[in-house]
Coordinates of C-alpha atoms in Angstrom, one line a residue:
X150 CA 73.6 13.6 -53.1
X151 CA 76.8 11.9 -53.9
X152 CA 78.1 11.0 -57.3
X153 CA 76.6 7.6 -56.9
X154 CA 73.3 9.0 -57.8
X155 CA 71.2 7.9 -55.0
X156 CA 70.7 8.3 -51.9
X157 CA 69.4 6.3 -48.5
X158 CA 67.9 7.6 -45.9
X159 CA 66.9 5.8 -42.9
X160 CA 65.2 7.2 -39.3
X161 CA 67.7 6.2 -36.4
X162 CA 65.8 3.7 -34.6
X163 CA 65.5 1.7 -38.1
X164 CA 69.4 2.2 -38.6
X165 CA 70.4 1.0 -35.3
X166 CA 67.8 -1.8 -35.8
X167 CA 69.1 -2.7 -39.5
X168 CA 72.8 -2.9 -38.8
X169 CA 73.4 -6.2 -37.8
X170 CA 71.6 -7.3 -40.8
X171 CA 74.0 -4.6 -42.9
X172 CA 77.1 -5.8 -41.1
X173 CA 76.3 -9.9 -42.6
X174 CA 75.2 -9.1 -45.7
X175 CA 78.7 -7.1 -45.7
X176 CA 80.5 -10.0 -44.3
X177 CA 78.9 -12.4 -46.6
X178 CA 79.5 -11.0 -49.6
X179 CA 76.5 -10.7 -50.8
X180 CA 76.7 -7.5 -53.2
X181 CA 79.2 -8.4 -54.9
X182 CA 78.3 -12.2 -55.4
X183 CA 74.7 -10.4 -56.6
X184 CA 76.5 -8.6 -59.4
X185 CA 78.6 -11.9 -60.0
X186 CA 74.6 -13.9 -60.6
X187 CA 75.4 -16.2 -57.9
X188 CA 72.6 -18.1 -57.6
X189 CA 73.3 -20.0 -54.3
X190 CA 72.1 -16.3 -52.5
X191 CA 68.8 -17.7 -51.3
X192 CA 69.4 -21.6 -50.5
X193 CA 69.4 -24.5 -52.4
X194 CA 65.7 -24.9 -52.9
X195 CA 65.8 -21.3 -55.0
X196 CA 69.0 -22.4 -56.6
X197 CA 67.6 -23.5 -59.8
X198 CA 65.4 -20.7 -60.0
X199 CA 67.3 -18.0 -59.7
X200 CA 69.9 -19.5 -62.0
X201 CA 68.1 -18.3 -64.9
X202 CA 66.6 -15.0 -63.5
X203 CA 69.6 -12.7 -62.9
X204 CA 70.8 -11.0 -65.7
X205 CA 68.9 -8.0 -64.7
X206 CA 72.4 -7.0 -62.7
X207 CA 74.0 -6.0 -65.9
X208 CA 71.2 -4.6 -67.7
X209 CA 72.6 -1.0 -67.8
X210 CA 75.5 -2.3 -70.3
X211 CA 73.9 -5.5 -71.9
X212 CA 70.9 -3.4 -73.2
X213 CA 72.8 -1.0 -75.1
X214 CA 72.3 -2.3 -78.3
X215 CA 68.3 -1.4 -78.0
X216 CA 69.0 2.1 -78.1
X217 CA 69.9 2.5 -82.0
X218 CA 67.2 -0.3 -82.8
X219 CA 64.7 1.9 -80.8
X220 CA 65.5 5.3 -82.5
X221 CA 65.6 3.9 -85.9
X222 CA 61.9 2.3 -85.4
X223 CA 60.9 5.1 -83.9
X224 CA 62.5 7.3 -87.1
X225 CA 60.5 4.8 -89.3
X226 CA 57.1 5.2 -87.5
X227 CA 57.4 9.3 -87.5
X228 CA 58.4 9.9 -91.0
X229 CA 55.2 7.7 -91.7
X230 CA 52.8 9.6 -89.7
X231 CA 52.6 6.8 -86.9
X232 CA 53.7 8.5 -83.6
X233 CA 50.9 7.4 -81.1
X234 CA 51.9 4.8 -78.9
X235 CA 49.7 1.9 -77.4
X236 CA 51.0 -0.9 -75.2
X237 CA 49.1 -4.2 -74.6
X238 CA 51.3 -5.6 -71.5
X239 CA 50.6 -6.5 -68.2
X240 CA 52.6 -6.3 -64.9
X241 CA 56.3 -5.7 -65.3
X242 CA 55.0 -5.0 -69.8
X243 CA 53.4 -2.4 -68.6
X244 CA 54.8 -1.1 -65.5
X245 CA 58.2 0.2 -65.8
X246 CA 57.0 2.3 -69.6
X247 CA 54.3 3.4 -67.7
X248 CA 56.4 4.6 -65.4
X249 CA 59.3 6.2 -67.3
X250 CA 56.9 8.1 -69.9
X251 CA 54.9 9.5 -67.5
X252 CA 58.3 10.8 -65.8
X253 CA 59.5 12.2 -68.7
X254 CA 56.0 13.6 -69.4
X255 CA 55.7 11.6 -73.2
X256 CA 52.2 10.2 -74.2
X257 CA 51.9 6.2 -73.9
X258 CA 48.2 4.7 -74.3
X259 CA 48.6 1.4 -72.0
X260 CA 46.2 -1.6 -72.1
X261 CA 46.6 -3.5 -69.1
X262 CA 42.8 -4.3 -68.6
X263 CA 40.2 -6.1 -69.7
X264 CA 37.6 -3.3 -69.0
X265 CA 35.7 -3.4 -72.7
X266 CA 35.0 0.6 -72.2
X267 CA 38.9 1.5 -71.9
X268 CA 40.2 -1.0 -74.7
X269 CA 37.5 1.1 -76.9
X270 CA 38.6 4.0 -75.6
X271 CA 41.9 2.9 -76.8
X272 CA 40.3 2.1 -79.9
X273 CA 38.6 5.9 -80.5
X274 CA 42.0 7.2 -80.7
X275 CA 43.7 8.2 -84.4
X276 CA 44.3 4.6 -86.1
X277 CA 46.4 6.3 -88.8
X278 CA 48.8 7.4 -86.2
X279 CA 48.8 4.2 -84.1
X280 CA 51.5 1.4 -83.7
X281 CA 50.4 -1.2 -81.4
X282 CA 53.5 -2.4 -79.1
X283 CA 52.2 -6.2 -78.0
X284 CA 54.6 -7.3 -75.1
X285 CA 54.7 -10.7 -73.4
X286 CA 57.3 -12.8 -71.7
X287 CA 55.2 -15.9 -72.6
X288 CA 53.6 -15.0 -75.6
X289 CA 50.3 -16.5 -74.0
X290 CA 49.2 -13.4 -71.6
X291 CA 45.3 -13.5 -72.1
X292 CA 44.6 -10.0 -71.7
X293 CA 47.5 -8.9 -74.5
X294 CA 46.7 -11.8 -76.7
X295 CA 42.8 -10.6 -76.7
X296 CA 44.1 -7.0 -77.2
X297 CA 46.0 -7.8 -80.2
X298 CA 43.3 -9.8 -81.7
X299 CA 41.1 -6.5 -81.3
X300 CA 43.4 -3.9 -82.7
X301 CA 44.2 -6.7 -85.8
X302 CA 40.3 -6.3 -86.4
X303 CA 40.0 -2.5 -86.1
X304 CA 43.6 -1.9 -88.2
X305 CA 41.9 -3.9 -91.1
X306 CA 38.6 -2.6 -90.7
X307 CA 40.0 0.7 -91.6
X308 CA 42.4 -1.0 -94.2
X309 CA 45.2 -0.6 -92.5
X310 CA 48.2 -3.5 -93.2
X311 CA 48.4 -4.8 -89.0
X312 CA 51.8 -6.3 -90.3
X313 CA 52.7 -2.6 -90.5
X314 CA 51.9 -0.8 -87.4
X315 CA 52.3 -4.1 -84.7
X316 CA 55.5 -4.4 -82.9
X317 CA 56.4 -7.3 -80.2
X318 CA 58.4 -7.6 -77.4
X319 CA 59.2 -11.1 -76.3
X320 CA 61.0 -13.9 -75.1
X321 CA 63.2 -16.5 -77.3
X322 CA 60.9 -19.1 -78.4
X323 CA 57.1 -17.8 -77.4
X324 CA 54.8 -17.9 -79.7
X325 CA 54.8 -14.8 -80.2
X326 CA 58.5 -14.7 -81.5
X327 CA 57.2 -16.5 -84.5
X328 CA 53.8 -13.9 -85.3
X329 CA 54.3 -13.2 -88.8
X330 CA 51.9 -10.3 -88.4
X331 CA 54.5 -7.5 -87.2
X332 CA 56.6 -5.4 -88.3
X333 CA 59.6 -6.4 -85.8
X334 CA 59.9 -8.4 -83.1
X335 CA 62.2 -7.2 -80.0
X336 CA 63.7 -10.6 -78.2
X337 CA 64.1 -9.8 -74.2
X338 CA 66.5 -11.1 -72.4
X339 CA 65.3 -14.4 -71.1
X340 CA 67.0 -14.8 -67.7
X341 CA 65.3 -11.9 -66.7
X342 CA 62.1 -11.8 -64.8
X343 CA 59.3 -9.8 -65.6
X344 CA 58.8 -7.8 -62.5
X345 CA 63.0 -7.1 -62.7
X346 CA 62.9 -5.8 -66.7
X347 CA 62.4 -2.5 -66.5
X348 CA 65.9 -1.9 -68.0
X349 CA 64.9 -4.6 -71.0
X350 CA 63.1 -4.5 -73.9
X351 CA 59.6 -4.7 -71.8
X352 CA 60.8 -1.6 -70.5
X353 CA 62.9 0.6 -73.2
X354 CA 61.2 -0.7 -76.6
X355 CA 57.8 0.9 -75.8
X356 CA 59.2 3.4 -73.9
X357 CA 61.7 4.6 -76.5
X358 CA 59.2 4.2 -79.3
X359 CA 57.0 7.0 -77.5
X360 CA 59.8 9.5 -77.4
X361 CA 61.6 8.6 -73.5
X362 CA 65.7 9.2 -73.6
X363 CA 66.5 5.7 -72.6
X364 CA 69.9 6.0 -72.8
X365 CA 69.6 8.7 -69.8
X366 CA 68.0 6.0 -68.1
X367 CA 70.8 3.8 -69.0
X368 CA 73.4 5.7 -67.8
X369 CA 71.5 6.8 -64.9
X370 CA 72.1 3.1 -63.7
X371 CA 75.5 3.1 -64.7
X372 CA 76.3 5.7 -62.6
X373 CA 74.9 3.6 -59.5
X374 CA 76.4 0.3 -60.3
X375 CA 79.6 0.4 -58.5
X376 CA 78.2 1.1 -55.8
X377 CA 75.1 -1.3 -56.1
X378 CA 78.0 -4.3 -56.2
X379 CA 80.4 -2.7 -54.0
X380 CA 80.7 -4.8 -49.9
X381 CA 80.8 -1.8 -47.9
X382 CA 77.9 -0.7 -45.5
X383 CA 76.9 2.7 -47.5
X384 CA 75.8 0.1 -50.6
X385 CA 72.5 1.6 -51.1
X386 CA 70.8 -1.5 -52.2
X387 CA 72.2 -3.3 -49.2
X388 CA 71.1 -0.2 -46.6
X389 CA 67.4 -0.5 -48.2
X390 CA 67.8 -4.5 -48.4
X391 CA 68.7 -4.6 -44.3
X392 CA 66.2 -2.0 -43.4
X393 CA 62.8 -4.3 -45.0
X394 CA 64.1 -7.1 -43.6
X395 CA 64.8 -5.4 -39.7
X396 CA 61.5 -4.0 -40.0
X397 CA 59.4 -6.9 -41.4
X398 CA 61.7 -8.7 -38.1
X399 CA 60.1 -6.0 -36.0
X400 CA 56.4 -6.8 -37.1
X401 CA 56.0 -3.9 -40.0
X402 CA 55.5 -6.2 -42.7
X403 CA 54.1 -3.3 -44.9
X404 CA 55.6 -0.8 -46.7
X405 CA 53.6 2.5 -47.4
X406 CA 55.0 4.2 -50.1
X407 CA 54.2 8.5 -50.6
X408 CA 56.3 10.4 -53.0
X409 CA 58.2 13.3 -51.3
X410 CA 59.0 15.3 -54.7
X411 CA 60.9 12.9 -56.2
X412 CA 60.4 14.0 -59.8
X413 CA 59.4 10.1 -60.6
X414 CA 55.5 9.6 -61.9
X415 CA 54.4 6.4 -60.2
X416 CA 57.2 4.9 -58.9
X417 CA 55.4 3.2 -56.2
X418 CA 53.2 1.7 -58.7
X419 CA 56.1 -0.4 -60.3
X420 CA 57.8 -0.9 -57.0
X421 CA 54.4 -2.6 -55.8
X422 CA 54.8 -5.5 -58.1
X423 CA 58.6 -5.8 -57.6
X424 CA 58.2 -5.9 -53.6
X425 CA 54.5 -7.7 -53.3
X426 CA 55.4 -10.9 -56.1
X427 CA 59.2 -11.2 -54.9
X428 CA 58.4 -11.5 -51.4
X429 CA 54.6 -12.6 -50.9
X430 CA 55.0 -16.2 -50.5
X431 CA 55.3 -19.2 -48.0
X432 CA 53.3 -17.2 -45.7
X433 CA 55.6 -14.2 -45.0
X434 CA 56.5 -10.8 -47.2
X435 CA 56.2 -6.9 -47.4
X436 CA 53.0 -5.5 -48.2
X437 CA 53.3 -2.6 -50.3
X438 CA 50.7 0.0 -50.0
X439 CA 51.0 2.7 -52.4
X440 CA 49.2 6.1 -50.8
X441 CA 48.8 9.7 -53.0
X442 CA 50.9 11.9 -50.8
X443 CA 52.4 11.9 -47.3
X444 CA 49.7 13.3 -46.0
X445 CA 47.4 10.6 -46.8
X446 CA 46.2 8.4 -44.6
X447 CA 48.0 5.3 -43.5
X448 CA 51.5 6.9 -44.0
X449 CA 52.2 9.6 -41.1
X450 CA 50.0 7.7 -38.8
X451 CA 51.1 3.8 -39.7
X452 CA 51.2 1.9 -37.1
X453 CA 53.4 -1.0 -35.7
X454 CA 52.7 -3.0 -38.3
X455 CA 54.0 -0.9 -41.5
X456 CA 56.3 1.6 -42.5
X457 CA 56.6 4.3 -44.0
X458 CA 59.0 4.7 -47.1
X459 CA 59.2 8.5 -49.0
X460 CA 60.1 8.1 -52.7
X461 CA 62.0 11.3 -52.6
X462 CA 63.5 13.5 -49.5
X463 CA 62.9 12.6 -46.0
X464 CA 59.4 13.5 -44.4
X465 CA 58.7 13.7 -40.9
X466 CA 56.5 10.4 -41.3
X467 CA 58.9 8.5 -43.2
X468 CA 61.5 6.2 -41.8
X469 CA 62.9 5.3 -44.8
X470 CA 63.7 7.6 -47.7
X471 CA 64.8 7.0 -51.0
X472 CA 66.3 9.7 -53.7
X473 CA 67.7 9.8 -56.9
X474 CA 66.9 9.6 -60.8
X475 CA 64.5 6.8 -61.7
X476 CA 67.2 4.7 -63.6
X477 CA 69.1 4.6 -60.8
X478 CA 66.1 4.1 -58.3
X479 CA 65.3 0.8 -60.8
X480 CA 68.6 -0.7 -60.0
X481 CA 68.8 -0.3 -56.4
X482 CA 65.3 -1.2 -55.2
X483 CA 65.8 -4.6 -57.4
X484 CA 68.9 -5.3 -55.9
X485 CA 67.6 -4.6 -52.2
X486 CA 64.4 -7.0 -52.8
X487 CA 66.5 -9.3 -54.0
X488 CA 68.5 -8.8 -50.7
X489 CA 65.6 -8.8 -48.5
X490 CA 64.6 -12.1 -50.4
X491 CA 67.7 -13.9 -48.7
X492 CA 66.7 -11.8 -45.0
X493 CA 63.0 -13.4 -45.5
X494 CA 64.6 -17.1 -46.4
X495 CA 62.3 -16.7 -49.9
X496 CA 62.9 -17.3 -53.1
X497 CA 62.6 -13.7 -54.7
X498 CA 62.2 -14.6 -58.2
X499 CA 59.3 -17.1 -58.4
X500 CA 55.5 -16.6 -58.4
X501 CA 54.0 -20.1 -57.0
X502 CA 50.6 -18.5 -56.4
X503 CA 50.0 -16.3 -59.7
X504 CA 48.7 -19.3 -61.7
X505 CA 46.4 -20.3 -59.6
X506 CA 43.8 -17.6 -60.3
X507 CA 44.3 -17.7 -63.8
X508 CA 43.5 -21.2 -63.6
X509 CA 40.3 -20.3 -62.0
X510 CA 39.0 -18.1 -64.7
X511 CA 40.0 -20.1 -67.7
X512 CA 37.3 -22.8 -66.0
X513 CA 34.8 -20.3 -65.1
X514 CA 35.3 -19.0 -69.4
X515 CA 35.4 -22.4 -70.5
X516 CA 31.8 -22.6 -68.4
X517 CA 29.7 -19.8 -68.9
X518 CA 26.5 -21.4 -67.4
X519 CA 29.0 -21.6 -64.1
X520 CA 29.9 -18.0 -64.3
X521 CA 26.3 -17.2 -64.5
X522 CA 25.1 -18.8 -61.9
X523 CA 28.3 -17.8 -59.3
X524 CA 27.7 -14.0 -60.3
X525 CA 23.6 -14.4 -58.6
X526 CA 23.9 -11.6 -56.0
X527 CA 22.5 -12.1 -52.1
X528 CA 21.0 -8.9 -52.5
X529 CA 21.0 -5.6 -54.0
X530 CA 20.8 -2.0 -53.0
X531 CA 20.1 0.5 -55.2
X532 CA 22.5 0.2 -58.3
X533 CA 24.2 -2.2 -55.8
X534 CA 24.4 -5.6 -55.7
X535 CA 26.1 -7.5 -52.9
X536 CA 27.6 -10.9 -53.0
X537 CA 28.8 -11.7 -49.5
X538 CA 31.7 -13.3 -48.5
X539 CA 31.5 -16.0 -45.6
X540 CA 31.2 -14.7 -42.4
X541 CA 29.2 -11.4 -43.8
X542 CA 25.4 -11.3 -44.6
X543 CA 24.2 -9.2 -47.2
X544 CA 21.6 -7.9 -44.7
X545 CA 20.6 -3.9 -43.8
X546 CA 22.3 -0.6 -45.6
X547 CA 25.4 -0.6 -48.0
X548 CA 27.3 0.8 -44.5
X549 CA 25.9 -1.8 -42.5
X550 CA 27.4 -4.5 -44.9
X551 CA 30.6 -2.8 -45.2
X552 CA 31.1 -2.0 -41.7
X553 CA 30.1 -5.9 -41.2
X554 CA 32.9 -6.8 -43.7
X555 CA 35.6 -4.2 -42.3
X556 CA 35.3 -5.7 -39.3
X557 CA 36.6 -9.2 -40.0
X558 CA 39.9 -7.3 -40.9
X559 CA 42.3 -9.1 -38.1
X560 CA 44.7 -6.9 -35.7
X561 CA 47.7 -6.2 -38.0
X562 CA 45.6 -7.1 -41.0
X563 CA 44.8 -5.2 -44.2
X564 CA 41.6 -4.6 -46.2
X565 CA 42.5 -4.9 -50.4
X566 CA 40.4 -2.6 -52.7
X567 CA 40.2 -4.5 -56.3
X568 CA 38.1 -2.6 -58.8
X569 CA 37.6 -4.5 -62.2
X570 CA 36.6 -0.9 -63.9
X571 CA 38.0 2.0 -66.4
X572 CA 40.9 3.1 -64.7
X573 CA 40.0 6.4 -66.8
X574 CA 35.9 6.8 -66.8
X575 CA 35.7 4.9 -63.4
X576 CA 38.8 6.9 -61.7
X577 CA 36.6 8.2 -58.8
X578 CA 36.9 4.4 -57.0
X579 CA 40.1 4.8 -56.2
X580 CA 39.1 7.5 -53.2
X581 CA 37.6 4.4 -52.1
X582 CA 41.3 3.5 -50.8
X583 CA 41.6 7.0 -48.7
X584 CA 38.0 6.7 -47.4
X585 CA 38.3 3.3 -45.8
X586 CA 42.4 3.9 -44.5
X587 CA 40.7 6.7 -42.6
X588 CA 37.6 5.6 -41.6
X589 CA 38.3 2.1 -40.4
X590 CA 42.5 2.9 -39.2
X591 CA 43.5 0.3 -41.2
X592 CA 46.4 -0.6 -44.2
X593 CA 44.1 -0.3 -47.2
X594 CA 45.6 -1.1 -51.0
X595 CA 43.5 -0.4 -53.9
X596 CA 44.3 -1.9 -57.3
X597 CA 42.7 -2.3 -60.9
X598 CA 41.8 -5.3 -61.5
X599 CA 43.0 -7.6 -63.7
X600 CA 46.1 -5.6 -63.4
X601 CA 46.7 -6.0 -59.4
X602 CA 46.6 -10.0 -60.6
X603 CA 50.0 -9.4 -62.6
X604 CA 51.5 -7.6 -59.1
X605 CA 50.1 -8.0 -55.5
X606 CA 47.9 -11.3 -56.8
X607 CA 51.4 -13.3 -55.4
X608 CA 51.3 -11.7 -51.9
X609 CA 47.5 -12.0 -51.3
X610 CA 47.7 -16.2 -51.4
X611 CA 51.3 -16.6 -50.8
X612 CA 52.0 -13.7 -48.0
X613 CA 50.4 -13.6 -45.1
X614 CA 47.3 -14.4 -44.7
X615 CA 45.4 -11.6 -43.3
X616 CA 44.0 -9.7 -45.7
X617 CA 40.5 -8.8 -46.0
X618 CA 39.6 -8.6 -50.4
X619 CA 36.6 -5.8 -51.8
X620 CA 35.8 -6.3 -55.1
X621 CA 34.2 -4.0 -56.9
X622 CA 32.9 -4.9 -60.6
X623 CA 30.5 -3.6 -63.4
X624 CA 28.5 -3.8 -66.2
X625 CA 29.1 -3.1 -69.3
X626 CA 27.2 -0.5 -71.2
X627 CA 28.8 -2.1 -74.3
X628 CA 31.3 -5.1 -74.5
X629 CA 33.3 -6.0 -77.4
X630 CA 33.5 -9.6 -78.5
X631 CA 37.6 -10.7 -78.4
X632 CA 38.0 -12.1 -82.2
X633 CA 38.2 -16.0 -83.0
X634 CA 37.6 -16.2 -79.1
X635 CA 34.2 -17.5 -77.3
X636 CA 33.9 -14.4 -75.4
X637 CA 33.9 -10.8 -74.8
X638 CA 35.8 -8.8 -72.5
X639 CA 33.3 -8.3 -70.4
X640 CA 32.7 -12.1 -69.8
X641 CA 36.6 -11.9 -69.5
X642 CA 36.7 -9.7 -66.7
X643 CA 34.0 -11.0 -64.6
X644 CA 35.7 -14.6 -64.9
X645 CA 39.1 -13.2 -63.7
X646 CA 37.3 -11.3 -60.8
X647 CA 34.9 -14.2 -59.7
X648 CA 38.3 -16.8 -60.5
X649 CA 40.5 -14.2 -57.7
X650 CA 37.6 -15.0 -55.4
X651 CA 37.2 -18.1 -55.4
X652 CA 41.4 -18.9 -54.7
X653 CA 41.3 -16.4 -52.0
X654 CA 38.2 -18.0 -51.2
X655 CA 40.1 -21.6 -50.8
X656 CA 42.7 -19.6 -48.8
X657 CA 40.1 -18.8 -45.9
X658 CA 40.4 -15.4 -46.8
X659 CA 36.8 -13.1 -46.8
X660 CA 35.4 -11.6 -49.9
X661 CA 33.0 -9.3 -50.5
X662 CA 32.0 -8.6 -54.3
X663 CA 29.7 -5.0 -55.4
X664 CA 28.8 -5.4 -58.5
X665 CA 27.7 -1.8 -59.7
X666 CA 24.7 -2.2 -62.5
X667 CA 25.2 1.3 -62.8
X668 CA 28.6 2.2 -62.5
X669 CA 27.9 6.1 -62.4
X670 CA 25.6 6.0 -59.7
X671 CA 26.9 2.3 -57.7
X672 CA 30.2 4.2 -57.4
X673 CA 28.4 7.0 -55.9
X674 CA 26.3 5.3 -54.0
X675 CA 29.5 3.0 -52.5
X676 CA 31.5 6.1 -51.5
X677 CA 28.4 7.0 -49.6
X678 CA 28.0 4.3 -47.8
X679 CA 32.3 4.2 -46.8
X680 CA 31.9 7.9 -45.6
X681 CA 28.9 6.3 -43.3
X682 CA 31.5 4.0 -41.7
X683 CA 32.8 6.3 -38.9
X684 CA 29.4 7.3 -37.7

């Protein structure tokens, strides 16, 4: 690898096929009048937009300053006996720390769910030696709001001071700037968007507080820079940029994205947000699908509609590879979507579609006799029960109901896995995404939900519109009641499932909800029934 710290890899056909592309973005400029925040990149009807959302190009010197703030908290914390780390943030709060502790193999405890058995799980953990990191753009995020109201409880139910052991992360002027309750607040940058802030104080503070070297990560973008704003046709943002947009041109709007050995934890996890939100919208965009491994199913043997995209050295699947130190890797993949923003004729850096779902659930909680009667199931089997979508009955076996569903998936189509559970205790659904890739051939995604809301929620109403959406939900052995709120997390997360469906729902697109009454054994019992599919 060169000294430029990254490197781009890219199958011959794809090459040939992205070089025209490469050649105008060389031409015009573009690189460097990216690193210059020239806001005129993606047309005047982005112009305003972008304006205000491109400081993330100069991250790797402006957030310098966080690094002695960081350590010195972090010094503070320790010598008190607080060195466990929780984080209450959602999509790009939560992403990129999740990310770059799990790299550098550092505990981080992260809350990005409304599932009332892993926010007490979060709970059961050592109070004494917890510091709560709350991190919002708006200050308003539901699902962080409700988990700092629960941990305020909880620290003074064991009389512990909450002023002492809460730290924010924030924009200039949201409410959450002003909480007096904290011991410091952290203001972000505010021209940076949240699915671009990994190199911000949504990424470093929480990550710095649970013992990651964020300067390496600093410098690790540094070292890439140059070469990120440099108009010459081995740019690697500008390579990665030209090839998304010559394949999306060549009907592979989906990207499937294996790690190869890159040394990176879930990489593909944060990219999924960056690519799905900045380019699902106005009816076009790239699809990521995050798989386990190369070998899963989906990424040797994607078809003409997707492409497959190694995090790491090249694979004999992959027609687009991507190595190089995750700092680095931050940089360049937000500089190519940003570039393959401009190829698509989107604006990269809004989210028209993300409201509309939270919309939807704050009228299903401010009506609870509504979301009672919209959760009535058209029939149950075993610990089981269905609610069909349009177009599906909820008639014969689980299999004969999913197969039903799977087959309304459209040529070129995908089928979205969205399982409101414990991404801990309910891990076992996500083979749900494996199962049904290779049982039905198609692009399957699988996401948490409400976390997959804060990510690829844009690009299921805004990109295009063939997706196929199975929820899966649960009950609750126990819920927990969010403080000075009219409801639990439980009611919580079945309004922002049942508020998802009902916007794709208005989109024309299918829905299928399982509701497990017994998560243990409807988990079970829906693996079954997927393994039934190919019979």
């Amino acid at each position: 690898m060169s000294a430029q710290q990254i490197g781009i890899n890219l199958d011959p056909a794809l090459e040939a096929a992205a070089a025209p592309r490469l050649n105008a973005l060389v031409s015009d400029g573009v690189a460097g009048r990216l690193a210059a925040q020239d806001s005129t990149l993606w047309g005047p009807a982005a112009e305003a937009e972008a304006s205000t959302r491109l400081s993330w190009t100069t991250l790797h010197r402006t957030s310098r300053p966080l690094i002695g703030e960081i350590e010195a908290l972090r010094n503070e914390l320790r010598s008190e006996g607080v060195d466990r780390v929780v984080l209450a943030g959602m999509g790009g709060s939560s992403l990129a720390p999740e990310v770059i502790t799990a790299t550098e193999g550092v505990a981080l405890t992260v809350l990005d769910t409304t599932d009332p058995a892993q926010v007490a799980d979060a709970l059961a953990g050592d109070l004494d030696r917890t510091v709560l990191v709350v991190s919002s753009k708006s200050g308003t995020t539901v699902e962080t709001d409700s988990h700092r109201r629960v941990f305020v409880a909880a620290f003074e139910e064991e009389g512990i001071d909450p002023a002492r052991r809460i730290v924010v992360v924030t924009d200039p002027g949201s409410p959450l700037a002003e909480l007096e309750q904290c011991r410091k607040v952290f203001l972000a940058d505010p021209h940076v968007g949240g699915r671009y802030s990994a190199l911000t104080a949504f990424g470093l503070v929480p990550a710095g507080l649970a013992g990651a070297d964020v300067a390496r990560l600093l410098d690790q973008a540094t070292l890439v820079a140059d070469a990120v704003a440099a108009d010459t046709r081995d740019n690697p943002a500008l390579r990665l940029g030209a090839a998304f947009g010559a394949a999306h041109d060549d009907g592979a709007e989906k990207l499937v994205l294996a790690d190869t050995g890159s040394g990176i934890t879930g990489f593909g996890d944060w990219a999924e947000q960056l690519i799905a939100e900045s380019t699902g919208k106005q009816g076009t965009g790239l699809l990521p699908v995050v798989v386990d491994a190369p070998d899963a199913p989906g990424f040797g043997d994607a078809g003409k509609d997707a492409t497959p995209v190694a995090i790491g050295p090249s694979t004999g699947g992959s027609r687009i590879a991507a190595e190089g130190p995750l700092g680095a890797q931050f940089l360049v993949w937000e500089s190519a979507v940003a570039v393959a923003g401009r190829l698509l004729g989107i604006d990269p850096f809004d989210q028209p579609d993300v409201e509309a779902a939270k919309k939807a659930a704050r009228s299903l909680l401010d009506d609870p006799d509504t979301l009672g009667a919209t959760s009535a199931p058209a029939a149950v089997v075993g610990a089981v029960e269905v609610h069909a979508s349009t177009g599906t009955s909820a008639e014969g076996s689980l299999a004969d109901i999913l197969r039903e569903f799977t087959d309304t998936v459209p040529d070129g189509g995908y089928l979205a896995v969205q399982a409101y559970l414990d991404r801990l205790d309910d891990a076992s659904a996500a083979l749900l995404r494996p199962e049904l890739a290779k049982r039905t051939g198609m692009q399957t995604t699988f996401g948490w939900g409400p976390r997959f809301l804060h990510s690829t929620g844009q690009y299921h109403k805004g990109g295009h519109q063939n997706g196929v959406f199975l929820q899966i939900t649960g009950a609750s052995e126990e819920d927990l009641q969010v403080p000075d709120r009219p409801y639990t997390l439980g009611t919580l997360q079945l309004a922002q499932a049942l508020g998802d469906a009902q916007v794709l729902a208005d989109h024309g697109r299918p829905v299928l909800r399982l509701h497990l009454t017994d998560r243990a054994a409807g988990l079970a019992e829906v693996v079954r029934a997927v393994q039934e599919l190919d019979r």
